[in-house]
Amino acid sequence: MEMATRTDPSAKPRLPLSRERVLHAAITLADEGGIESVTMRKLGQKLGVEAMSLYNHVANKEELLDGMVDSIMGAINDAVGEIEVRSGDWKTAMRRRVLSAREILLRHPWAPGLIESRTNVSATMTGYFDSLIGLLREAGFSIDLTHHAMHALGSRALGFAQELYDDSQELDPEEMTTFLQQMAGHYPNIAWMIQEITHDDYTTLGWCDDQAEFEFALDLILDGLERSRARA
Amino acid sequence: MEMATRTDPSAKPRLPLSRERVLHAAITLADEGGIESVTMRKLGQKLGVEAMSLYNHVANKEELLDGMVDSIMGAINDAVGEIEVRSGDWKTAMRRRVLSAREILLRHPWAPGLIESRTNVSATMTGYFDSLIGLLREAGFSIDLTHHAMHALGSRALGFAQELYDDSQELDPEEMTTFLQQMAGHYPNIAWMIQEITHDDYTTLGWCDDQAEFEFALDLILDGLERSRARA
DNA sequence: ACCTGAACACCGTTCAAGT
DNA sequence: ACCTGAACACCGTTCAAGT
């Protein structure tokens, strides 16, 4: 057994842990292996430290997850802050902010699910929503309509819509044929839809162009809100 | 130590476990204590059985959760099946189906989060969506617009919109005042909105009437879709 | 065919002990 | 002030053993 009576000179001076380093490491860990791979033990390992050391910088795992959301929202606020608003055109300003938030969230596929599962509200997220509400307010939205608008947008205001179906499975033409035949028996209408869509466009392997669908729904809502505003 | 050489006559003949009984117990367990209280051990305890016995009726926990979603979706399909469709009025038919699905989901607050977290698709859910697509199809929607419509509705088709903020905290008037003052400093626009809304209506303790907000957003989307349909 | 008990590999978290 | 090692109370899941 070897006693470390003097410090090993070959040990490079490890830069000390900090809340920022912990959060950053957690985010890259989630980027690499999904949110379920973010455990205190694995996170400690990535930082070259025992899991228990993390508790000096983060109260517990809940606070760690809250911090991750807050960090992502900070990046969104930074990006959105650089978009200038041409007065009188609330719709394109809102559209740009939302799509810019979406760009950042797309880099962190685990973030939408985490955001929705959080029960504590992130302060930076509140700041983001405050800026959106301010946009509507200046555009002459009534209080009630502003409130309705935020509910109608929901998570779309942050740039994501939770997909209920995962269409990322790649099927070769033969598999696709038998799949569609099975579908047609039980679910004729879905089969009708998928068949035509995939027939139209063979270039996309997934059935849906998520970005196009997101923008369609976003514009549908924004147009509806503008109509309500103008009517008032 | 007491050996059970003969069966205890006072032991009532336990009705045997079955997949249905397991799923039903899991659902009531989630209703009582939230989804995080559904563990194999607690579920076994509720059924008077060791956790390991469950594996005779359910492959693993993932399959258990899938089964719970499937069971809820079955109830929705049953309820929706009783709604007759007056031809030519797709909008109120869709509205009724969605709000009827919502009624069932409201009884199981854990269900929306579970549905969104599932990566496997429930067969019964596919059936539900097939019926909605059929409704639009018969109403003369083009394939593309039908597809857009399903994306625009998203989880709203099932009757829920994930709330990003939890407003269920009850504050007495005094707490509310100091809360609003803090808000006003950092988030002037949110403060503006909340203040007016809570001032308007003291009868609702939460800031929002979730049902009203849900219906507003639903109608906004349905109206937008009808406009697109008529334009084509 | 179904249920059990012990065991395994993981969790988050505590606490006293080290430096 | 920060980090560690051992321990605790939980997980999901396996496997051989019982009936």
PDB file of N, CA and C in Angstrom, chain B residues 112-206:
ATOM      1  N   PRO B 112     -51.175  12.584 -19.521  1.00  0.00           N
ATOM      2  CA  PRO B 112     -50.519  13.388 -20.556  1.00  0.00           C
ATOM      3  C   PRO B 112     -48.997  13.255 -20.548  1.00  0.00           C
ATOM      4  N   GLY B 113     -48.397  13.428 -19.386  1.00  0.00           N
ATOM      5  CA  GLY B 113     -46.937  13.309 -19.310  1.00  0.00           C
ATOM      6  C   GLY B 113     -46.448  11.946 -19.752  1.00  0.00           C
ATOM      7  N   LEU B 114     -47.179  10.899 -19.371  1.00  0.00           N
ATOM      8  CA  LEU B 114     -46.774   9.552 -19.755  1.00  0.00           C
ATOM      9  C   LEU B 114     -46.907   9.355 -21.257  1.00  0.00           C
ATOM     10  N   ILE B 115     -48.017   9.823 -21.819  1.00  0.00           N
ATOM     11  CA  ILE B 115     -48.241   9.690 -23.256  1.00  0.00           C
ATOM     12  C   ILE B 115     -47.103  10.349 -24.034  1.00  0.00           C
ATOM     13  N   GLU B 116     -46.705  11.531 -23.609  1.00  0.00           N
ATOM     14  CA  GLU B 116     -45.653  12.248 -24.338  1.00  0.00           C
ATOM     15  C   GLU B 116     -44.299  11.599 -24.178  1.00  0.00           C
ATOM     16  N   SER B 117     -44.111  10.915 -23.069  1.00  0.00           N
ATOM     17  CA  SER B 117     -42.795  10.317 -22.836  1.00  0.00           C
ATOM     18  C   SER B 117     -42.637   8.973 -23.525  1.00  0.00           C
ATOM     19  N   ARG B 118     -43.724   8.359 -23.947  1.00  0.00           N
ATOM     20  CA  ARG B 118     -43.654   7.048 -24.606  1.00  0.00           C
ATOM     21  C   ARG B 118     -43.025   7.172 -25.983  1.00  0.00           C
ATOM     22  N   THR B 119     -42.169   6.273 -26.311  1.00  0.00           N
ATOM     23  CA  THR B 119     -41.609   6.269 -27.661  1.00  0.00           C
ATOM     24  C   THR B 119     -42.308   5.214 -28.513  1.00  0.00           C
ATOM     25  N   ASN B 120     -42.803   4.148 -27.883  1.00  0.00           N
ATOM     26  CA  ASN B 120     -43.629   3.176 -28.603  1.00  0.00           C
ATOM     27  C   ASN B 120     -45.018   3.762 -28.819  1.00  0.00           C
ATOM     28  N   VAL B 121     -45.598   3.502 -29.954  1.00  0.00           N
ATOM     29  CA  VAL B 121     -46.935   4.029 -30.209  1.00  0.00           C
ATOM     30  C   VAL B 121     -47.981   3.011 -29.790  1.00  0.00           C
ATOM     31  N   SER B 122     -48.993   3.512 -29.141  1.00  0.00           N
ATOM     32  CA  SER B 122     -50.095   2.665 -28.711  1.00  0.00           C
ATOM     33  C   SER B 122     -51.024   2.385 -29.881  1.00  0.00           C
ATOM     34  N   ALA B 123     -51.401   1.135 -30.030  1.00  0.00           N
ATOM     35  CA  ALA B 123     -52.278   0.759 -31.143  1.00  0.00           C
ATOM     36  C   ALA B 123     -53.637   1.442 -31.019  1.00  0.00           C
ATOM     37  N   THR B 124     -54.160   1.520 -29.806  1.00  0.00           N
ATOM     38  CA  THR B 124     -55.453   2.172 -29.619  1.00  0.00           C
ATOM     39  C   THR B 124     -55.376   3.667 -29.925  1.00  0.00           C
ATOM     40  N   MET B 125     -54.211   4.264 -29.633  1.00  0.00           N
ATOM     41  CA  MET B 125     -54.047   5.678 -29.957  1.00  0.00           C
ATOM     42  C   MET B 125     -54.051   5.863 -31.460  1.00  0.00           C
ATOM     43  N   THR B 126     -53.398   4.958 -32.162  1.00  0.00           N
ATOM     44  CA  THR B 126     -53.415   5.021 -33.619  1.00  0.00           C
ATOM     45  C   THR B 126     -54.847   4.953 -34.123  1.00  0.00           C
ATOM     46  N   GLY B 127     -55.662   4.097 -33.518  1.00  0.00           N
ATOM     47  CA  GLY B 127     -57.065   3.999 -33.907  1.00  0.00           C
ATOM     48  C   GLY B 127     -57.815   5.311 -33.698  1.00  0.00           C
ATOM     49  N   TYR B 128     -57.523   5.957 -32.595  1.00  0.00           N
ATOM     50  CA  TYR B 128     -58.169   7.245 -32.316  1.00  0.00           C
ATOM     51  C   TYR B 128     -57.819   8.277 -33.392  1.00  0.00           C
ATOM     52  N   PHE B 129     -56.515   8.365 -33.696  1.00  0.00           N
ATOM     53  CA  PHE B 129     -56.087   9.325 -34.712  1.00  0.00           C
ATOM     54  C   PHE B 129     -56.651   8.955 -36.080  1.00  0.00           C
ATOM     55  N   ASP B 130     -56.769   7.665 -36.330  1.00  0.00           N
ATOM     56  CA  ASP B 130     -57.349   7.256 -37.601  1.00  0.00           C
ATOM     57  C   ASP B 130     -58.777   7.788 -37.744  1.00  0.00           C
ATOM     58  N   SER B 131     -59.523   7.761 -36.669  1.00  0.00           N
ATOM     59  CA  SER B 131     -60.909   8.245 -36.740  1.00  0.00           C
ATOM     60  C   SER B 131     -60.959   9.760 -36.951  1.00  0.00           C
ATOM     61  N   LEU B 132     -60.012  10.475 -36.338  1.00  0.00           N
ATOM     62  CA  LEU B 132     -59.981  11.924 -36.551  1.00  0.00           C
ATOM     63  C   LEU B 132     -59.621  12.255 -37.994  1.00  0.00           C
ATOM     64  N   ILE B 133     -58.651  11.525 -38.528  1.00  0.00           N
ATOM     65  CA  ILE B 133     -58.242  11.749 -39.917  1.00  0.00           C
ATOM     66  C   ILE B 133     -59.405  11.433 -40.855  1.00  0.00           C
ATOM     67  N   GLY B 134     -60.144  10.364 -40.520  1.00  0.00           N
ATOM     68  CA  GLY B 134     -61.314  10.021 -41.321  1.00  0.00           C
ATOM     69  C   GLY B 134     -62.342  11.136 -41.350  1.00  0.00           C
ATOM     70  N   LEU B 135     -62.503  11.785 -40.220  1.00  0.00           N
ATOM     71  CA  LEU B 135     -63.452  12.894 -40.113  1.00  0.00           C
ATOM     72  C   LEU B 135     -63.076  14.021 -41.079  1.00  0.00           C
ATOM     73  N   LEU B 136     -61.798  14.375 -41.081  1.00  0.00           N
ATOM     74  CA  LEU B 136     -61.344  15.454 -41.963  1.00  0.00           C
ATOM     75  C   LEU B 136     -61.441  15.033 -43.422  1.00  0.00           C
ATOM     76  N   ARG B 137     -61.086  13.782 -43.650  1.00  0.00           N
ATOM     77  CA  ARG B 137     -61.103  13.268 -45.015  1.00  0.00           C
ATOM     78  C   ARG B 137     -62.511  13.381 -45.609  1.00  0.00           C
ATOM     79  N   GLU B 138     -63.499  12.945 -44.841  1.00  0.00           N
ATOM     80  CA  GLU B 138     -64.880  12.993 -45.325  1.00  0.00           C
ATOM     81  C   GLU B 138     -65.382  14.414 -45.496  1.00  0.00           C
ATOM     82  N   ALA B 139     -64.766  15.335 -44.716  1.00  0.00           N
ATOM     83  CA  ALA B 139     -65.175  16.732 -44.825  1.00  0.00           C
ATOM     84  C   ALA B 139     -64.525  17.419 -46.016  1.00  0.00           C
ATOM     85  N   GLY B 140     -63.776  16.674 -46.786  1.00  0.00           N
ATOM     86  CA  GLY B 140     -63.214  17.228 -48.010  1.00  0.00           C
ATOM     87  C   GLY B 140     -61.844  17.848 -47.849  1.00  0.00           C
ATOM     88  N   PHE B 141     -61.187  17.581 -46.729  1.00  0.00           N
ATOM     89  CA  PHE B 141     -59.819  18.092 -46.570  1.00  0.00           C
ATOM     90  C   PHE B 141     -58.889  17.402 -47.560  1.00  0.00           C
ATOM     91  N   SER B 142     -57.980  18.170 -48.118  1.00  0.00           N
ATOM     92  CA  SER B 142     -56.938  17.556 -48.939  1.00  0.00           C
ATOM     93  C   SER B 142     -56.017  16.749 -48.037  1.00  0.00           C
ATOM     94  N   ILE B 143     -55.221  15.883 -48.662  1.00  0.00           N
ATOM     95  CA  ILE B 143     -54.293  15.082 -47.870  1.00  0.00           C
ATOM     96  C   ILE B 143     -53.306  15.968 -47.131  1.00  0.00           C
ATOM     97  N   ASP B 144     -52.756  16.940 -47.840  1.00  0.00           N
ATOM     98  CA  ASP B 144     -51.768  17.806 -47.206  1.00  0.00           C
ATOM     99  C   ASP B 144     -52.377  18.566 -46.027  1.00  0.00           C
ATOM    100  N   LEU B 145     -53.567  19.081 -46.234  1.00  0.00           N
ATOM    101  CA  LEU B 145     -54.173  19.862 -45.156  1.00  0.00           C
ATOM    102  C   LEU B 145     -54.537  18.965 -43.973  1.00  0.00           C
ATOM    103  N   THR B 146     -54.977  17.749 -44.275  1.00  0.00           N
ATOM    104  CA  THR B 146     -55.247  16.794 -43.194  1.00  0.00           C
ATOM    105  C   THR B 146     -53.985  16.553 -42.368  1.00  0.00           C
ATOM    106  N   HIS B 147     -52.898  16.374 -43.097  1.00  0.00           N
ATOM    107  CA  HIS B 147     -51.620  16.128 -42.423  1.00  0.00           C
ATOM    108  C   HIS B 147     -51.217  17.337 -41.568  1.00  0.00           C
ATOM    109  N   HIS B 148     -51.295  18.519 -42.169  1.00  0.00           N
ATOM    110  CA  HIS B 148     -51.007  19.742 -41.408  1.00  0.00           C
ATOM    111  C   HIS B 148     -51.899  19.823 -40.168  1.00  0.00           C
ATOM    112  N   ALA B 149     -53.153  19.494 -40.364  1.00  0.00           N
ATOM    113  CA  ALA B 149     -54.126  19.626 -39.269  1.00  0.00           C
ATOM    114  C   ALA B 149     -53.720  18.778 -38.069  1.00  0.00           C
ATOM    115  N   MET B 150     -53.302  17.547 -38.332  1.00  0.00           N
ATOM    116  CA  MET B 150     -52.923  16.678 -37.217  1.00  0.00           C
ATOM    117  C   MET B 150     -51.700  17.216 -36.478  1.00  0.00           C
ATOM    118  N   HIS B 151     -50.776  17.788 -37.245  1.00  0.00           N
ATOM    119  CA  HIS B 151     -49.610  18.375 -36.585  1.00  0.00           C
ATOM    120  C   HIS B 151     -49.983  19.624 -35.797  1.00  0.00           C
ATOM    121  N   ALA B 152     -50.874  20.428 -36.384  1.00  0.00           N
ATOM    122  CA  ALA B 152     -51.257  21.675 -35.708  1.00  0.00           C
ATOM    123  C   ALA B 152     -51.983  21.362 -34.404  1.00  0.00           C
ATOM    124  N   LEU B 153     -52.795  20.334 -34.423  1.00  0.00           N
ATOM    125  CA  LEU B 153     -53.501  19.962 -33.195  1.00  0.00           C
ATOM    126  C   LEU B 153     -52.542  19.327 -32.195  1.00  0.00           C
ATOM    127  N   GLY B 154     -51.730  18.420 -32.675  1.00  0.00           N
ATOM    128  CA  GLY B 154     -50.770  17.775 -31.773  1.00  0.00           C
ATOM    129  C   GLY B 154     -51.473  17.132 -30.598  1.00  0.00           C
ATOM    130  N   SER B 155     -50.953  17.358 -29.407  1.00  0.00           N
ATOM    131  CA  SER B 155     -51.531  16.725 -28.220  1.00  0.00           C
ATOM    132  C   SER B 155     -52.931  17.266 -27.929  1.00  0.00           C
ATOM    133  N   ARG B 156     -53.272  18.409 -28.505  1.00  0.00           N
ATOM    134  CA  ARG B 156     -54.619  18.945 -28.297  1.00  0.00           C
ATOM    135  C   ARG B 156     -55.682  18.013 -28.873  1.00  0.00           C
ATOM    136  N   ALA B 157     -55.321  17.230 -29.846  1.00  0.00           N
ATOM    137  CA  ALA B 157     -56.262  16.263 -30.395  1.00  0.00           C
ATOM    138  C   ALA B 157     -56.685  15.252 -29.337  1.00  0.00           C
ATOM    139  N   LEU B 158     -55.804  15.018 -28.383  1.00  0.00           N
ATOM    140  CA  LEU B 158     -56.113  14.080 -27.304  1.00  0.00           C
ATOM    141  C   LEU B 158     -56.761  14.792 -26.112  1.00  0.00           C
ATOM    142  N   GLY B 159     -56.835  16.092 -26.198  1.00  0.00           N
ATOM    143  CA  GLY B 159     -57.522  16.813 -25.129  1.00  0.00           C
ATOM    144  C   GLY B 159     -56.624  17.428 -24.080  1.00  0.00           C
ATOM    145  N   PHE B 160     -55.342  17.536 -24.348  1.00  0.00           N
ATOM    146  CA  PHE B 160     -54.511  18.212 -23.360  1.00  0.00           C
ATOM    147  C   PHE B 160     -53.464  19.097 -24.018  1.00  0.00           C
ATOM    148  N   ALA B 161     -53.087  20.112 -23.264  1.00  0.00           N
ATOM    149  CA  ALA B 161     -51.983  20.984 -23.653  1.00  0.00           C
ATOM    150  C   ALA B 161     -51.096  21.067 -22.429  1.00  0.00           C
ATOM    151  N   GLN B 162     -49.860  20.623 -22.595  1.00  0.00           N
ATOM    152  CA  GLN B 162     -48.949  20.625 -21.462  1.00  0.00           C
ATOM    153  C   GLN B 162     -48.762  22.065 -20.979  1.00  0.00           C
ATOM    154  N   GLU B 163     -49.047  22.270 -19.708  1.00  0.00           N
ATOM    155  CA  GLU B 163     -48.905  23.617 -19.145  1.00  0.00           C
ATOM    156  C   GLU B 163     -47.462  23.832 -18.714  1.00  0.00           C
ATOM    157  N   LEU B 164     -46.871  24.917 -19.164  1.00  0.00           N
ATOM    158  CA  LEU B 164     -45.484  25.218 -18.810  1.00  0.00           C
ATOM    159  C   LEU B 164     -45.389  25.825 -17.414  1.00  0.00           C
ATOM    160  N   TYR B 165     -46.475  26.460 -16.993  1.00  0.00           N
ATOM    161  CA  TYR B 165     -46.478  27.073 -15.666  1.00  0.00           C
ATOM    162  C   TYR B 165     -47.541  26.426 -14.791  1.00  0.00           C
ATOM    163  N   ASP B 166     -47.199  26.248 -13.573  1.00  0.00           N
ATOM    164  CA  ASP B 166     -48.144  25.695 -12.603  1.00  0.00           C
ATOM    165  C   ASP B 166     -48.706  26.847 -11.783  1.00  0.00           C
ATOM    166  N   ASP B 167     -49.962  27.172 -12.000  1.00  0.00           N
ATOM    167  CA  ASP B 167     -50.560  28.312 -11.285  1.00  0.00           C
ATOM    168  C   ASP B 167     -51.465  27.826 -10.148  1.00  0.00           C
ATOM    169  N   SER B 168     -51.272  26.584  -9.748  1.00  0.00           N
ATOM    170  CA  SER B 168     -52.198  26.038  -8.751  1.00  0.00           C
ATOM    171  C   SER B 168     -51.852  26.491  -7.333  1.00  0.00           C
ATOM    172  N   GLN B 169     -50.706  27.153  -7.175  1.00  0.00           N
ATOM    173  CA  GLN B 169     -50.383  27.684  -5.851  1.00  0.00           C
ATOM    174  C   GLN B 169     -51.460  28.673  -5.408  1.00  0.00           C
ATOM    175  N   GLU B 170     -51.925  28.484  -4.200  1.00  0.00           N
ATOM    176  CA  GLU B 170     -52.923  29.428  -3.696  1.00  0.00           C
ATOM    177  C   GLU B 170     -52.238  30.440  -2.797  1.00  0.00           C
ATOM    178  N   LEU B 171     -52.376  31.706  -3.163  1.00  0.00           N
ATOM    179  CA  LEU B 171     -51.789  32.785  -2.362  1.00  0.00           C
ATOM    180  C   LEU B 171     -52.911  33.617  -1.755  1.00  0.00           C
ATOM    181  N   ASP B 172     -52.760  33.971  -0.482  1.00  0.00           N
ATOM    182  CA  ASP B 172     -53.743  34.891   0.080  1.00  0.00           C
ATOM    183  C   ASP B 172     -53.424  36.296  -0.426  1.00  0.00           C
ATOM    184  N   PRO B 173     -54.390  37.219  -0.329  1.00  0.00           N
ATOM    185  CA  PRO B 173     -54.222  38.562  -0.916  1.00  0.00           C
ATOM    186  C   PRO B 173     -52.895  39.228  -0.533  1.00  0.00           C
ATOM    187  N   GLU B 174     -52.464  39.054   0.705  1.00  0.00           N
ATOM    188  CA  GLU B 174     -51.229  39.709   1.146  1.00  0.00           C
ATOM    189  C   GLU B 174     -50.012  39.145   0.406  1.00  0.00           C
ATOM    190  N   GLU B 175     -49.910  37.823   0.406  1.00  0.00           N
ATOM    191  CA  GLU B 175     -48.822  37.180  -0.334  1.00  0.00           C
ATOM    192  C   GLU B 175     -48.841  37.613  -1.798  1.00  0.00           C
ATOM    193  N   MET B 176     -50.053  37.675  -2.347  1.00  0.00           N
ATOM    194  CA  MET B 176     -50.209  38.040  -3.742  1.00  0.00           C
ATOM    195  C   MET B 176     -49.624  39.420  -4.017  1.00  0.00           C
ATOM    196  N   THR B 177     -49.867  40.356  -3.094  1.00  0.00           N
ATOM    197  CA  THR B 177     -49.385  41.726  -3.292  1.00  0.00           C
ATOM    198  C   THR B 177     -47.859  41.772  -3.368  1.00  0.00           C
ATOM    199  N   THR B 178     -47.208  41.146  -2.389  1.00  0.00           N
ATOM    200  CA  THR B 178     -45.746  41.184  -2.399  1.00  0.00           C
ATOM    201  C   THR B 178     -45.199  40.424  -3.602  1.00  0.00           C
ATOM    202  N   PHE B 179     -45.877  39.336  -3.977  1.00  0.00           N
ATOM    203  CA  PHE B 179     -45.465  38.573  -5.144  1.00  0.00           C
ATOM    204  C   PHE B 179     -45.512  39.445  -6.398  1.00  0.00           C
ATOM    205  N   LEU B 180     -46.607  40.190  -6.526  1.00  0.00           N
ATOM    206  CA  LEU B 180     -46.769  41.035  -7.709  1.00  0.00           C
ATOM    207  C   LEU B 180     -45.746  42.165  -7.738  1.00  0.00           C
ATOM    208  N   GLN B 181     -45.417  42.686  -6.551  1.00  0.00           N
ATOM    209  CA  GLN B 181     -44.407  43.752  -6.499  1.00  0.00           C
ATOM    210  C   GLN B 181     -43.046  43.251  -6.971  1.00  0.00           C
ATOM    211  N   GLN B 182     -42.686  42.042  -6.501  1.00  0.00           N
ATOM    212  CA  GLN B 182     -41.434  41.443  -6.961  1.00  0.00           C
ATOM    213  C   GLN B 182     -41.455  41.237  -8.469  1.00  0.00           C
ATOM    214  N   MET B 183     -42.566  40.692  -8.950  1.00  0.00           N
ATOM    215  CA  MET B 183     -42.746  40.464 -10.374  1.00  0.00           C
ATOM    216  C   MET B 183     -42.533  41.747 -11.167  1.00  0.00           C
ATOM    217  N   ALA B 184     -43.198  42.801 -10.728  1.00  0.00           N
ATOM    218  CA  ALA B 184     -43.226  44.053 -11.479  1.00  0.00           C
ATOM    219  C   ALA B 184     -41.812  44.567 -11.751  1.00  0.00           C
ATOM    220  N   GLY B 185     -40.895  44.353 -10.804  1.00  0.00           N
ATOM    221  CA  GLY B 185     -39.531  44.813 -10.996  1.00  0.00           C
ATOM    222  C   GLY B 185     -38.839  44.086 -12.139  1.00  0.00           C
ATOM    223  N   HIS B 186     -38.918  42.754 -12.126  1.00  0.00           N
ATOM    224  CA  HIS B 186     -38.163  41.980 -13.106  1.00  0.00           C
ATOM    225  C   HIS B 186     -38.945  41.717 -14.391  1.00  0.00           C
ATOM    226  N   TYR B 187     -40.242  41.464 -14.236  1.00  0.00           N
ATOM    227  CA  TYR B 187     -41.038  41.050 -15.394  1.00  0.00           C
ATOM    228  C   TYR B 187     -42.281  41.925 -15.514  1.00  0.00           C
ATOM    229  N   PRO B 188     -42.097  43.152 -15.988  1.00  0.00           N
ATOM    230  CA  PRO B 188     -43.208  44.122 -15.989  1.00  0.00           C
ATOM    231  C   PRO B 188     -44.422  43.643 -16.775  1.00  0.00           C
ATOM    232  N   ASN B 189     -44.184  42.936 -17.884  1.00  0.00           N
ATOM    233  CA  ASN B 189     -45.310  42.573 -18.739  1.00  0.00           C
ATOM    234  C   ASN B 189     -46.133  41.431 -18.157  1.00  0.00           C
ATOM    235  N   ILE B 190     -45.451  40.474 -17.555  1.00  0.00           N
ATOM    236  CA  ILE B 190     -46.180  39.398 -16.888  1.00  0.00           C
ATOM    237  C   ILE B 190     -46.968  39.960 -15.710  1.00  0.00           C
ATOM    238  N   ALA B 191     -46.325  40.860 -14.973  1.00  0.00           N
ATOM    239  CA  ALA B 191     -47.009  41.483 -13.839  1.00  0.00           C
ATOM    240  C   ALA B 191     -48.270  42.199 -14.313  1.00  0.00           C
ATOM    241  N   TRP B 192     -48.131  42.922 -15.413  1.00  0.00           N
ATOM    242  CA  TRP B 192     -49.275  43.628 -16.002  1.00  0.00           C
ATOM    243  C   TRP B 192     -50.410  42.644 -16.288  1.00  0.00           C
ATOM    244  N   MET B 193     -50.067  41.525 -16.867  1.00  0.00           N
ATOM    245  CA  MET B 193     -51.085  40.560 -17.258  1.00  0.00           C
ATOM    246  C   MET B 193     -51.744  39.915 -16.041  1.00  0.00           C
ATOM    247  N   ILE B 194     -50.920  39.419 -15.157  1.00  0.00           N
ATOM    248  CA  ILE B 194     -51.462  38.725 -13.992  1.00  0.00           C
ATOM    249  C   ILE B 194     -52.331  39.651 -13.144  1.00  0.00           C
ATOM    250  N   GLN B 195     -51.823  40.855 -12.954  1.00  0.00           N
ATOM    251  CA  GLN B 195     -52.539  41.800 -12.094  1.00  0.00           C
ATOM    252  C   GLN B 195     -53.969  42.034 -12.594  1.00  0.00           C
ATOM    253  N   GLU B 196     -54.084  42.272 -13.879  1.00  0.00           N
ATOM    254  CA  GLU B 196     -55.403  42.549 -14.433  1.00  0.00           C
ATOM    255  C   GLU B 196     -56.293  41.316 -14.384  1.00  0.00           C
ATOM    256  N   ILE B 197     -55.715  40.173 -14.671  1.00  0.00           N
ATOM    257  CA  ILE B 197     -56.532  38.962 -14.722  1.00  0.00           C
ATOM    258  C   ILE B 197     -57.050  38.598 -13.337  1.00  0.00           C
ATOM    259  N   THR B 198     -56.155  38.633 -12.361  1.00  0.00           N
ATOM    260  CA  THR B 198     -56.605  38.278 -11.006  1.00  0.00           C
ATOM    261  C   THR B 198     -57.526  39.360 -10.457  1.00  0.00           C
ATOM    262  N   HIS B 199     -57.340  40.597 -10.918  1.00  0.00           N
ATOM    263  CA  HIS B 199     -58.212  41.676 -10.456  1.00  0.00           C
ATOM    264  C   HIS B 199     -59.615  41.498 -11.017  1.00  0.00           C
ATOM    265  N   ASP B 200     -59.661  41.125 -12.270  1.00  0.00           N
ATOM    266  CA  ASP B 200     -60.940  40.916 -12.934  1.00  0.00           C
ATOM    267  C   ASP B 200     -61.812  39.924 -12.164  1.00  0.00           C
ATOM    268  N   ASP B 201     -61.189  38.890 -11.720  1.00  0.00           N
ATOM    269  CA  ASP B 201     -61.983  37.747 -11.283  1.00  0.00           C
ATOM    270  C   ASP B 201     -61.349  37.113 -10.056  1.00  0.00           C
ATOM    271  N   TYR B 202     -61.918  37.397  -8.934  1.00  0.00           N
ATOM    272  CA  TYR B 202     -61.363  36.849  -7.701  1.00  0.00           C
ATOM    273  C   TYR B 202     -61.903  35.449  -7.401  1.00  0.00           C
ATOM    274  N   THR B 203     -62.882  35.026  -8.184  1.00  0.00           N
ATOM    275  CA  THR B 203     -63.515  33.742  -7.865  1.00  0.00           C
ATOM    276  C   THR B 203     -62.598  32.570  -8.177  1.00  0.00           C
ATOM    277  N   THR B 204     -61.823  32.683  -9.250  1.00  0.00           N
ATOM    278  CA  THR B 204     -60.885  31.600  -9.533  1.00  0.00           C
ATOM    279  C   THR B 204     -59.585  31.867  -8.795  1.00  0.00           C
ATOM    280  N   LEU B 205     -59.132  30.890  -8.068  1.00  0.00           N
ATOM    281  CA  LEU B 205     -57.907  31.070  -7.293  1.00  0.00           C
ATOM    282  C   LEU B 205     -56.685  31.020  -8.205  1.00  0.00           C
ATOM    283  N   GLY B 206     -56.647  30.038  -9.124  1.00  0.00           N
ATOM    284  CA  GLY B 206     -55.590  30.017 -10.117  1.00  0.00           C
ATOM    285  C   GLY B 206     -55.757  31.216 -11.032  1.00  0.00           C
TER     286      GLY B 206
END
